[in-house]
Amino acid sequence: MENILIAVENRIATITINRPSKLNALNKATIAELSQAIDDVENNQKVRVVILTGSGEKAFVAGADISEFADFSPEQGKELARLGQESLFDKVENCSKPIIAAVNGFALGGGLELAMAAHFRIASDNARVGLPEVSLGVIPGYGGTQRLPQLIGKGRAMEMIMTAGMIDAATAHSYGLVNHVVTSEELIPTCEKIAGKIMKNSPVAIGAAIDAVNAGYVDGINGYQTEIDCFGASFGTDDFKEGTTAFLEKRKAQF
Ligand code: COA
């Protein structure tokens, strides 16, 4: 991989987007590598939680790489969005392993869209986030028009998208866009601490919970029915036997 780094330690995979000279902008190659990395962590039995972050102190991801699409036709633009959504952003959202975005600086355009596709977000206090696409004459194309209203409500999302402005970490926190704001030094340790709490629980049940929560946001799918199905399926798993047996035996479950 040329544009990303992957480290697996203590069952946590940290994926770092590593193009600091371009503020980690998402070019085609980086998107392809990230897509491959998500497949790899999904299939790696040693990985239970994923932390996604950016290299350097300045940026998580400053957006899609503008230099790559500046001369695109409408058809090419449509294909860019479709391919990106299918190959990466939807894959991140639907990964069965929790993906935490550690937003360590600018998260703009495709960068904020990537953070929003993750299951939740923690920000450093220097983070600034926004969807500046309309200032370039386009609209968000990697799910931003859908996920931002889901996360912060339609009115705030409309304002952010229409003004193309950036909000600081404290505002993002007050909007519920990021769950916690910490110093840069504390960012990865905080993500690891939360990952530690997650890893005490059943990975199979967590994967099913991700499915059920996401189902509520898919047109034509009844999230309540998905919940019933996933809830029922849990009863057939080894994790359910272990979890309930451990409780009754007054010991900690080993998942
Ligand atoms: N695509 C391509 N290159 C990008 C980029 C992007 N989205 N964001 C930053 N870069 C590049 C810059 O072109 C510059 O490269 P260079 O040194 O070869 O000229 C380098 O990253 C550093 O960025 P720079 O603009 O010099 O840093 P800054 O501190 O002055 O400004 C930002 C930081 C984030 C405000 C500014 O880079 C920016 O506005 N980026 C674009 C954000 C955007 O519109 N994203 C949405 C894309 S759809």
XYZ file of C-alpha atoms in Angstrom, residues 49 51 69 98 113 120 127 141-142 156 189 194 212 215 230:
15
model
C -11.996 -2.859 16.239
C -9.431 3.092 14.109
C -11.584 15.389 -11.209
C -16.646 -1.245 14.648
C -17.960 11.909 4.380
C -18.771 6.994 15.228
C -10.334 19.495 14.103
C -20.894 12.876 -3.746
C -19.707 10.328 -1.205
C -28.051 22.161 10.390
C -5.497 6.692 23.417
C -13.310 2.963 23.862
C -29.823 -3.660 12.514
C -31.109 -1.205 8.223
C -30.904 -10.361 14.101
